[in-house]
Amino acid sequence: MELEASQVTVRFGGIRAVEDVSLRLGRQEIIGLIGPNGAGKTTLVNALSGFQKPRSGQIRLAGDDVTGWSPDAMARHGVVRTFQAVRLFQGLTVAENVETALLSTGADRSAARAHARDILAYLHLSERADTPANGLNYGDERRVGIARALAMEPKFLLLDEPAAGLNIGEAQELGQTIARIPNDFGCGILVIEHNMALVRDLCERLHVLATGMTLVEGTPAEVMAEPAFINAYLGAEA
Ligand SMILES: Nc1ncnc2c1ncn2[C@@H]1O[C@H](COP(=O)(O)OP(=O)(O)O)[C@@H](O)[C@H]1O
Ligand SMILES: [Mg+2]
C-alpha cells in the first residue's frame, strides 16, 4: 500500500509552486522531502493530504484516485499531517489535546484518556500531560503536534519541519523517536527537514525539490553526491 503523487502541478497565479512532481511513500519507510525555502515542499504535502487541490496530476492512496478529497477524508483514510506552525488547542492541557484527536476518530472517552497517556509516554511527554498547551516550550509543542497526529492512527504521516527551532540535542532526540514510528505504529513517514545530518540518518530515500520541480531523488548518499543538489542546496543556504 502506498501514498502517491503522480505528475502533480500546483500553481498560485503565475507561481509554479509544484511542477510535475511524482513521489511514492510506502507503509514502512521514512522518506525525506528537502529543498530550499520556497521550493514547494509544504505545497506538495498540502496536495498529498487534501489541503490543496492540484491543478493537474493525481494523488493516489492504495492505488485509488483520491485527488480532490478533503483533508478530513484523507485523515479518515490514514493520511495525517502536521504543520510547520503547530496548531494546538491553547486552552486545553496536553493530554486533552491528544484526547480530542482520539475522540475525533470515534474512540470513547475512557479509551481516549488511556490511549492518550500511552501516546504521551511514547513521545516522552508524560510529565507534561496536565500542562496547558499555551505553557509549553517549542520542542514540547512540536512533540504534542506529533502525538495528536499519531492519535489519528495514520497509515501515512507527513511531518512538515518537525525539528525546526529545536537545538541539536532536541532534534536528535526527536529524530530517534521518529525513526521508531514506522515499526511501532505501522505507518510510512514523509518528513520535511533542513538538517542534513538528521535527514541522512533518518531517511531511506530523499526527494529534493527546487523551484517546484524534482531536482534529484535517491538514497541520501546518492543525493548528496549530486552536483545539482550541492549547487542548489548549498547555494540557497548561503
Ligand atoms: N497560498 C499561497 N498563495 C500564493 N503563493 C503560495 C501559497 N503557498 C505557497 N505559495 C508559494 O509557492 C511557493 C512554494 O511554497 P512552499 O510550498 O511553502 O515552499 P517550501 O515549503 O518548500 O518552503 C513559494 O513561492 C510560495 O511563496
Ligand atoms: Mg514549507
PDB file of C-alpha atoms and ligand atoms in Angstrom:
ATOM      1  CA  MET A   1       0.000   0.000   0.000  1.00  0.00           C
ATOM      2  CA  GLU A   2       1.311   3.393  -0.986  1.00  0.00           C
ATOM      3  CA  LEU A   3       0.537   7.076  -0.960  1.00  0.00           C
ATOM      4  CA  GLU A   4       1.464   8.533  -4.287  1.00  0.00           C
ATOM      5  CA  ALA A   5       1.687  11.860  -6.078  1.00  0.00           C
ATOM      6  CA  SER A   6       1.690  11.407  -9.821  1.00  0.00           C
ATOM      7  CA  GLN A   7       2.812  14.323 -12.012  1.00  0.00           C
ATOM      8  CA  VAL A   8       1.315  16.818  -9.594  1.00  0.00           C
ATOM      9  CA  THR A   9       1.261  20.509 -10.501  1.00  0.00           C
ATOM     10  CA  VAL A  10       0.074  23.323  -8.223  1.00  0.00           C
ATOM     11  CA  ARG A  11       0.112  26.959  -9.315  1.00  0.00           C
ATOM     12  CA  PHE A  12      -0.772  30.142  -7.463  1.00  0.00           C
ATOM     13  CA  GLY A  13      -1.457  32.757 -10.094  1.00  0.00           C
ATOM     14  CA  GLY A  14       1.757  32.807 -12.080  1.00  0.00           C
ATOM     15  CA  ILE A  15       3.791  30.982  -9.416  1.00  0.00           C
ATOM     16  CA  ARG A  16       4.659  27.380 -10.172  1.00  0.00           C
ATOM     17  CA  ALA A  17       4.698  26.123  -6.588  1.00  0.00           C
ATOM     18  CA  VAL A  18       4.875  22.443  -7.628  1.00  0.00           C
ATOM     19  CA  GLU A  19       5.501  21.389 -11.194  1.00  0.00           C
ATOM     20  CA  ASP A  20       5.031  17.847 -12.487  1.00  0.00           C
ATOM     21  CA  VAL A  21       6.253  16.119  -9.315  1.00  0.00           C
ATOM     22  CA  SER A  22       5.880  12.387  -8.735  1.00  0.00           C
ATOM     23  CA  LEU A  23       6.633  10.742  -5.402  1.00  0.00           C
ATOM     24  CA  ARG A  24       5.729   7.489  -3.620  1.00  0.00           C
ATOM     25  CA  LEU A  25       5.627   6.691   0.066  1.00  0.00           C
ATOM     26  CA  GLY A  26       5.347   3.114   1.348  1.00  0.00           C
ATOM     27  CA  ARG A  27       3.907   1.877   4.663  1.00  0.00           C
ATOM     28  CA  GLN A  28       7.181   1.023   6.421  1.00  0.00           C
ATOM     29  CA  GLU A  29       9.588   3.628   5.146  1.00  0.00           C
ATOM     30  CA  ILE A  30      10.770   7.114   6.004  1.00  0.00           C
ATOM     31  CA  ILE A  31      11.470   9.457   3.133  1.00  0.00           C
ATOM     32  CA  GLY A  32      12.839  12.976   3.294  1.00  0.00           C
ATOM     33  CA  LEU A  33      11.441  15.873   1.295  1.00  0.00           C
ATOM     34  CA  ILE A  34      14.064  18.572   1.126  1.00  0.00           C
ATOM     35  CA  GLY A  35      14.981  21.709  -0.770  1.00  0.00           C
ATOM     36  CA  PRO A  36      15.464  25.437  -0.259  1.00  0.00           C
ATOM     37  CA  ASN A  37      12.771  27.697   1.188  1.00  0.00           C
ATOM     38  CA  GLY A  38      10.020  28.275  -1.352  1.00  0.00           C
ATOM     39  CA  ALA A  39      10.859  25.037  -3.204  1.00  0.00           C
ATOM     40  CA  GLY A  40       7.287  23.723  -2.902  1.00  0.00           C
ATOM     41  CA  LYS A  41       7.710  21.217  -0.076  1.00  0.00           C
ATOM     42  CA  THR A  42       4.760  22.365   2.026  1.00  0.00           C
ATOM     43  CA  THR A  43       2.601  22.747  -1.070  1.00  0.00           C
ATOM     44  CA  LEU A  44       3.332  19.140  -2.049  1.00  0.00           C
ATOM     45  CA  VAL A  45       2.444  17.960   1.464  1.00  0.00           C
ATOM     46  CA  ASN A  46      -0.744  20.034   1.227  1.00  0.00           C
ATOM     47  CA  ALA A  47      -1.582  18.272  -2.041  1.00  0.00           C
ATOM     48  CA  LEU A  48      -0.860  14.823  -0.565  1.00  0.00           C
ATOM     49  CA  SER A  49      -3.058  15.498   2.478  1.00  0.00           C
ATOM     50  CA  GLY A  50      -6.053  17.129   0.772  1.00  0.00           C
ATOM     51  CA  PHE A  51      -5.291  20.727   1.794  1.00  0.00           C
ATOM     52  CA  GLN A  52      -4.501  21.767  -1.760  1.00  0.00           C
ATOM     53  CA  LYS A  53      -6.179  20.523  -4.906  1.00  0.00           C
ATOM     54  CA  PRO A  54      -3.609  20.054  -7.671  1.00  0.00           C
ATOM     55  CA  ARG A  55      -4.143  21.900 -10.918  1.00  0.00           C
ATOM     56  CA  SER A  56      -3.164  18.687 -12.695  1.00  0.00           C
ATOM     57  CA  GLY A  57      -1.873  15.247 -11.795  1.00  0.00           C
ATOM     58  CA  GLN A  58      -3.208  12.713  -9.313  1.00  0.00           C
ATOM     59  CA  ILE A  59      -2.982  11.785  -5.675  1.00  0.00           C
ATOM     60  CA  ARG A  60      -3.430   8.043  -5.184  1.00  0.00           C
ATOM     61  CA  LEU A  61      -3.927   6.075  -1.995  1.00  0.00           C
ATOM     62  CA  ALA A  62      -3.520   2.313  -2.218  1.00  0.00           C
ATOM     63  CA  GLY A  63      -3.988   2.708  -5.960  1.00  0.00           C
ATOM     64  CA  ASP A  64      -7.273   4.641  -5.692  1.00  0.00           C
ATOM     65  CA  ASP A  65      -7.556   8.126  -7.122  1.00  0.00           C
ATOM     66  CA  VAL A  66      -8.177  10.422  -4.133  1.00  0.00           C
ATOM     67  CA  THR A  67      -7.377  13.705  -5.885  1.00  0.00           C
ATOM     68  CA  GLY A  68      -9.584  16.483  -4.552  1.00  0.00           C
ATOM     69  CA  TRP A  69     -10.571  14.656  -1.356  1.00  0.00           C
ATOM     70  CA  SER A  70     -10.944  16.895   1.696  1.00  0.00           C
ATOM     71  CA  PRO A  71      -8.297  16.926   4.451  1.00  0.00           C
ATOM     72  CA  ASP A  72     -10.859  15.262   6.687  1.00  0.00           C
ATOM     73  CA  ALA A  73     -11.497  12.429   4.237  1.00  0.00           C
ATOM     74  CA  MET A  74      -7.768  11.936   3.742  1.00  0.00           C
ATOM     75  CA  ALA A  75      -7.208  11.806   7.515  1.00  0.00           C
ATOM     76  CA  ARG A  76     -10.025   9.276   7.962  1.00  0.00           C
ATOM     77  CA  HIS A  77      -8.288   7.105   5.366  1.00  0.00           C
ATOM     78  CA  GLY A  78      -4.982   7.372   7.202  1.00  0.00           C
ATOM     79  CA  VAL A  79      -3.185  10.322   5.633  1.00  0.00           C
ATOM     80  CA  VAL A  80      -2.318  12.623   8.532  1.00  0.00           C
ATOM     81  CA  ARG A  81      -0.016  15.632   8.521  1.00  0.00           C
ATOM     82  CA  THR A  82       1.499  18.096  10.946  1.00  0.00           C
ATOM     83  CA  PHE A  83       2.009  21.802  10.273  1.00  0.00           C
ATOM     84  CA  GLN A  84       5.111  23.961  10.253  1.00  0.00           C
ATOM     85  CA  ALA A  85       3.348  26.130  12.832  1.00  0.00           C
ATOM     86  CA  VAL A  86       1.855  23.720  15.381  1.00  0.00           C
ATOM     87  CA  ARG A  87      -1.896  24.109  15.864  1.00  0.00           C
ATOM     88  CA  LEU A  88      -2.918  23.120  19.381  1.00  0.00           C
ATOM     89  CA  PHE A  89      -5.987  23.969  21.428  1.00  0.00           C
ATOM     90  CA  GLN A  90      -4.309  26.537  23.652  1.00  0.00           C
ATOM     91  CA  GLY A  91      -6.943  26.398  26.403  1.00  0.00           C
ATOM     92  CA  LEU A  92      -6.649  22.614  26.835  1.00  0.00           C
ATOM     93  CA  THR A  93      -3.961  20.551  28.530  1.00  0.00           C
ATOM     94  CA  VAL A  94      -1.516  18.420  26.597  1.00  0.00           C
ATOM     95  CA  ALA A  95      -3.471  15.245  27.420  1.00  0.00           C
ATOM     96  CA  GLU A  96      -6.751  16.883  26.401  1.00  0.00           C
ATOM     97  CA  ASN A  97      -5.238  17.932  23.086  1.00  0.00           C
ATOM     98  CA  VAL A  98      -4.397  14.303  22.335  1.00  0.00           C
ATOM     99  CA  GLU A  99      -7.745  13.052  23.673  1.00  0.00           C
ATOM    100  CA  THR A 100      -9.552  15.429  21.334  1.00  0.00           C
ATOM    101  CA  ALA A 101      -7.768  13.870  18.375  1.00  0.00           C
ATOM    102  CA  LEU A 102      -8.673  10.380  19.615  1.00  0.00           C
ATOM    103  CA  LEU A 103     -12.329  11.322  20.127  1.00  0.00           C
ATOM    104  CA  SER A 104     -12.435  12.571  16.540  1.00  0.00           C
ATOM    105  CA  THR A 105     -11.567   9.035  15.382  1.00  0.00           C
ATOM    106  CA  GLY A 106     -14.568   7.653  17.273  1.00  0.00           C
ATOM    107  CA  ALA A 107     -12.843   6.476  20.463  1.00  0.00           C
ATOM    108  CA  ASP A 108     -14.980   6.695  23.609  1.00  0.00           C
ATOM    109  CA  ARG A 109     -13.941   8.984  26.426  1.00  0.00           C
ATOM    110  CA  SER A 110     -12.296   6.462  28.761  1.00  0.00           C
ATOM    111  CA  ALA A 111     -10.455   4.701  25.933  1.00  0.00           C
ATOM    112  CA  ALA A 112      -9.274   8.079  24.669  1.00  0.00           C
ATOM    113  CA  ARG A 113      -7.998   9.009  28.111  1.00  0.00           C
ATOM    114  CA  ALA A 114      -5.986   5.793  28.460  1.00  0.00           C
ATOM    115  CA  HIS A 115      -4.667   5.802  24.920  1.00  0.00           C
ATOM    116  CA  ALA A 116      -3.635   9.461  25.171  1.00  0.00           C
ATOM    117  CA  ARG A 117      -1.431   8.586  28.160  1.00  0.00           C
ATOM    118  CA  ASP A 118       0.245   5.818  26.127  1.00  0.00           C
ATOM    119  CA  ILE A 119       0.958   8.107  23.209  1.00  0.00           C
ATOM    120  CA  LEU A 120       2.307  10.826  25.501  1.00  0.00           C
ATOM    121  CA  ALA A 121       4.614   8.298  27.181  1.00  0.00           C
ATOM    122  CA  TYR A 122       5.847   7.183  23.769  1.00  0.00           C
ATOM    123  CA  LEU A 123       6.780  10.763  22.932  1.00  0.00           C
ATOM    124  CA  HIS A 124       8.386  11.403  26.356  1.00  0.00           C
ATOM    125  CA  LEU A 125       5.612  13.837  27.243  1.00  0.00           C
ATOM    126  CA  SER A 126       4.149  12.125  30.327  1.00  0.00           C
ATOM    127  CA  GLU A 127       5.385  14.858  32.637  1.00  0.00           C
ATOM    128  CA  ARG A 128       3.631  17.440  30.504  1.00  0.00           C
ATOM    129  CA  ALA A 129       0.245  15.664  30.377  1.00  0.00           C
ATOM    130  CA  ASP A 130      -1.536  18.153  32.626  1.00  0.00           C
ATOM    131  CA  THR A 131       0.275  21.264  31.408  1.00  0.00           C
ATOM    132  CA  PRO A 132      -1.845  23.757  29.493  1.00  0.00           C
ATOM    133  CA  ALA A 133      -0.841  23.785  25.826  1.00  0.00           C
ATOM    134  CA  ASN A 134      -0.128  27.501  25.996  1.00  0.00           C
ATOM    135  CA  GLY A 135       2.586  26.898  28.634  1.00  0.00           C
ATOM    136  CA  LEU A 136       4.767  24.628  26.522  1.00  0.00           C
ATOM    137  CA  ASN A 137       8.227  25.272  25.188  1.00  0.00           C
ATOM    138  CA  TYR A 138       8.793  24.961  21.467  1.00  0.00           C
ATOM    139  CA  GLY A 139      10.162  21.419  21.455  1.00  0.00           C
ATOM    140  CA  ASP A 140       7.340  20.039  23.591  1.00  0.00           C
ATOM    141  CA  GLU A 141       4.774  21.847  21.469  1.00  0.00           C
ATOM    142  CA  ARG A 142       6.150  20.119  18.368  1.00  0.00           C
ATOM    143  CA  ARG A 143       6.007  16.726  20.080  1.00  0.00           C
ATOM    144  CA  VAL A 144       2.382  17.303  21.074  1.00  0.00           C
ATOM    145  CA  GLY A 145       1.649  18.047  17.415  1.00  0.00           C
ATOM    146  CA  ILE A 146       3.105  14.632  16.537  1.00  0.00           C
ATOM    147  CA  ALA A 147       1.203  12.993  19.411  1.00  0.00           C
ATOM    148  CA  ARG A 148      -2.057  14.392  18.024  1.00  0.00           C
ATOM    149  CA  ALA A 149      -1.134  13.092  14.566  1.00  0.00           C
ATOM    150  CA  LEU A 150      -0.359   9.605  15.949  1.00  0.00           C
ATOM    151  CA  ALA A 151      -3.706   9.614  17.740  1.00  0.00           C
ATOM    152  CA  MET A 152      -5.354   9.749  14.312  1.00  0.00           C
ATOM    153  CA  GLU A 153      -3.914   6.258  13.589  1.00  0.00           C
ATOM    154  CA  PRO A 154      -2.061   7.301  10.461  1.00  0.00           C
ATOM    155  CA  LYS A 155      -1.080   4.923   7.720  1.00  0.00           C
ATOM    156  CA  PHE A 156       0.966   7.763   6.298  1.00  0.00           C
ATOM    157  CA  LEU A 157       2.342  10.535   8.478  1.00  0.00           C
ATOM    158  CA  LEU A 158       3.552  13.738   6.817  1.00  0.00           C
ATOM    159  CA  LEU A 159       5.724  15.905   9.079  1.00  0.00           C
ATOM    160  CA  ASP A 160       6.386  19.490   7.990  1.00  0.00           C
ATOM    161  CA  GLU A 161       9.671  20.588   9.577  1.00  0.00           C
ATOM    162  CA  PRO A 162       9.145  18.824  12.935  1.00  0.00           C
ATOM    163  CA  ALA A 163      12.629  19.774  14.148  1.00  0.00           C
ATOM    164  CA  ALA A 164      12.557  23.442  13.129  1.00  0.00           C
ATOM    165  CA  GLY A 165      13.631  25.646  16.025  1.00  0.00           C
ATOM    166  CA  LEU A 166      14.944  22.759  18.136  1.00  0.00           C
ATOM    167  CA  ASN A 167      18.536  22.688  19.326  1.00  0.00           C
ATOM    168  CA  ILE A 168      20.815  19.917  18.072  1.00  0.00           C
ATOM    169  CA  GLY A 169      20.225  17.650  21.061  1.00  0.00           C
ATOM    170  CA  GLU A 170      16.447  18.051  20.896  1.00  0.00           C
ATOM    171  CA  ALA A 171      16.469  17.480  17.141  1.00  0.00           C
ATOM    172  CA  GLN A 172      18.485  14.267  17.521  1.00  0.00           C
ATOM    173  CA  GLU A 173      16.159  13.004  20.221  1.00  0.00           C
ATOM    174  CA  LEU A 174      13.142  13.752  18.068  1.00  0.00           C
ATOM    175  CA  GLY A 175      14.869  12.011  15.160  1.00  0.00           C
ATOM    176  CA  GLN A 176      15.313   8.885  17.270  1.00  0.00           C
ATOM    177  CA  THR A 177      11.637   8.916  18.162  1.00  0.00           C
ATOM    178  CA  ILE A 178      10.546   9.448  14.555  1.00  0.00           C
ATOM    179  CA  ALA A 179      12.819   6.589  13.457  1.00  0.00           C
ATOM    180  CA  ARG A 180      10.828   4.134  15.610  1.00  0.00           C
ATOM    181  CA  ILE A 181       7.362   5.229  14.492  1.00  0.00           C
ATOM    182  CA  PRO A 182       7.036   3.188  11.260  1.00  0.00           C
ATOM    183  CA  ASN A 183       7.690  -0.039  13.149  1.00  0.00           C
ATOM    184  CA  ASP A 184       5.706   0.844  16.278  1.00  0.00           C
ATOM    185  CA  PHE A 185       2.690   2.408  14.570  1.00  0.00           C
ATOM    186  CA  GLY A 186       2.803   0.724  11.170  1.00  0.00           C
ATOM    187  CA  CYS A 187       2.895   3.905   9.160  1.00  0.00           C
ATOM    188  CA  GLY A 188       5.102   5.383   6.482  1.00  0.00           C
ATOM    189  CA  ILE A 189       6.606   8.795   7.138  1.00  0.00           C
ATOM    190  CA  LEU A 190       7.441  11.694   4.883  1.00  0.00           C
ATOM    191  CA  VAL A 191       9.475  14.312   6.695  1.00  0.00           C
ATOM    192  CA  ILE A 192      10.385  17.815   5.554  1.00  0.00           C
ATOM    193  CA  GLU A 193      13.631  18.728   7.256  1.00  0.00           C
ATOM    194  CA  HIS A 194      16.541  21.081   6.657  1.00  0.00           C
ATOM    195  CA  ASN A 195      19.076  19.467   8.976  1.00  0.00           C
ATOM    196  CA  MET A 196      21.001  17.241   6.576  1.00  0.00           C
ATOM    197  CA  ALA A 197      22.664  15.177   9.287  1.00  0.00           C
ATOM    198  CA  LEU A 198      19.243  14.324  10.685  1.00  0.00           C
ATOM    199  CA  VAL A 199      17.782  13.576   7.269  1.00  0.00           C
ATOM    200  CA  ARG A 200      20.722  11.367   6.325  1.00  0.00           C
ATOM    201  CA  ASP A 201      20.362   9.242   9.450  1.00  0.00           C
ATOM    202  CA  LEU A 202      16.579   9.054   9.341  1.00  0.00           C
ATOM    203  CA  CYS A 203      15.609   8.589   5.696  1.00  0.00           C
ATOM    204  CA  GLU A 204      15.967   5.682   3.317  1.00  0.00           C
ATOM    205  CA  ARG A 205      15.312   7.922   0.326  1.00  0.00           C
ATOM    206  CA  LEU A 206      15.361  11.641  -0.304  1.00  0.00           C
ATOM    207  CA  HIS A 207      13.321  13.676  -2.757  1.00  0.00           C
ATOM    208  CA  VAL A 208      14.791  17.091  -3.487  1.00  0.00           C
ATOM    209  CA  LEU A 209      12.667  19.938  -4.812  1.00  0.00           C
ATOM    210  CA  ALA A 210      13.954  23.215  -6.227  1.00  0.00           C
ATOM    211  CA  THR A 211      11.634  25.905  -7.596  1.00  0.00           C
ATOM    212  CA  GLY A 212       8.765  23.439  -7.560  1.00  0.00           C
ATOM    213  CA  MET A 213      10.497  20.749  -9.590  1.00  0.00           C
ATOM    214  CA  THR A 214      12.193  17.478  -8.696  1.00  0.00           C
ATOM    215  CA  LEU A 215      15.908  18.166  -8.716  1.00  0.00           C
ATOM    216  CA  VAL A 216      17.159  14.733  -7.697  1.00  0.00           C
ATOM    217  CA  GLU A 217      15.948  11.691  -5.763  1.00  0.00           C
ATOM    218  CA  GLY A 218      17.692   8.662  -4.326  1.00  0.00           C
ATOM    219  CA  THR A 219      19.412   7.429  -1.211  1.00  0.00           C
ATOM    220  CA  PRO A 220      20.970  10.135   0.979  1.00  0.00           C
ATOM    221  CA  ALA A 221      24.443   9.152  -0.275  1.00  0.00           C
ATOM    222  CA  GLU A 222      23.347   9.348  -3.908  1.00  0.00           C
ATOM    223  CA  VAL A 223      21.627  12.695  -3.444  1.00  0.00           C
ATOM    224  CA  MET A 224      24.478  14.291  -1.537  1.00  0.00           C
ATOM    225  CA  ALA A 225      26.941  13.298  -4.263  1.00  0.00           C
ATOM    226  CA  GLU A 226      24.873  15.053  -6.979  1.00  0.00           C
ATOM    227  CA  PRO A 227      26.409  18.324  -8.211  1.00  0.00           C
ATOM    228  CA  ALA A 228      22.903  19.688  -8.908  1.00  0.00           C
ATOM    229  CA  PHE A 229      21.981  19.092  -5.282  1.00  0.00           C
ATOM    230  CA  ILE A 230      25.162  20.602  -3.922  1.00  0.00           C
ATOM    231  CA  ASN A 231      24.725  23.745  -6.034  1.00  0.00           C
ATOM    232  CA  ALA A 232      21.030  24.301  -5.357  1.00  0.00           C
ATOM    233  CA  TYR A 233      21.047  23.413  -1.704  1.00  0.00           C
ATOM    234  CA  LEU A 234      24.235  24.990  -0.514  1.00  0.00           C
ATOM    235  CA  GLY A 235      23.654  27.966  -2.819  1.00  0.00           C
ATOM    236  CA  ALA A 236      20.348  28.712  -1.103  1.00  0.00           C
ATOM    237  CA  GLU A 237      21.731  28.272   2.381  1.00  0.00           C
ATOM    238  CA  ALA A 238      24.465  30.853   1.832  1.00  0.00           C
TER     239      ALA A 238
HETATM  240  N1  LIG B   1      -1.367  30.021  -0.638  1.00  0.00           N
HETATM  241  C1  LIG B   1      -0.415  30.505  -1.443  1.00  0.00           C
HETATM  242  N2  LIG B   1      -0.656  31.546  -2.271  1.00  0.00           N
HETATM  243  C2  LIG B   1       0.294  32.026  -3.093  1.00  0.00           C
HETATM  244  N3  LIG B   1       1.536  31.533  -3.164  1.00  0.00           N
HETATM  245  C3  LIG B   1       1.847  30.495  -2.367  1.00  0.00           C
HETATM  246  C4  LIG B   1       0.895  29.942  -1.464  1.00  0.00           C
HETATM  247  N4  LIG B   1       1.502  28.919  -0.791  1.00  0.00           N
HETATM  248  C5  LIG B   1       2.755  28.859  -1.256  1.00  0.00           C
HETATM  249  N5  LIG B   1       2.973  29.803  -2.207  1.00  0.00           N
HETATM  250  C6  LIG B   1       4.221  29.995  -2.959  1.00  0.00           C
HETATM  251  O1  LIG B   1       4.550  28.748  -3.545  1.00  0.00           O
HETATM  252  C7  LIG B   1       5.960  28.502  -3.474  1.00  0.00           C
HETATM  253  C8  LIG B   1       6.221  27.247  -2.683  1.00  0.00           C
HETATM  254  O2  LIG B   1       5.920  27.494  -1.305  1.00  0.00           O
HETATM  255  P1  LIG B   1       6.017  26.363  -0.190  1.00  0.00           P
HETATM  256  O3  LIG B   1       5.354  25.140  -0.684  1.00  0.00           O
HETATM  257  O4  LIG B   1       5.523  26.942   1.065  1.00  0.00           O
HETATM  258  O5  LIG B   1       7.609  26.135  -0.136  1.00  0.00           O
HETATM  259  P2  LIG B   1       8.503  25.401   0.981  1.00  0.00           P
HETATM  260  O6  LIG B   1       7.595  24.672   1.928  1.00  0.00           O
HETATM  261  O7  LIG B   1       9.401  24.498   0.216  1.00  0.00           O
HETATM  262  O8  LIG B   1       9.268  26.487   1.661  1.00  0.00           O
HETATM  263  C9  LIG B   1       6.563  29.770  -2.889  1.00  0.00           C
HETATM  264  O9  LIG B   1       6.942  30.617  -3.951  1.00  0.00           O
HETATM  265  C10 LIG B   1       5.411  30.357  -2.093  1.00  0.00           C
HETATM  266  O10 LIG B   1       5.561  31.743  -1.969  1.00  0.00           O
HETATM  267 MG    MG B   2       7.350  24.841   3.998  1.00  0.00          MG
END
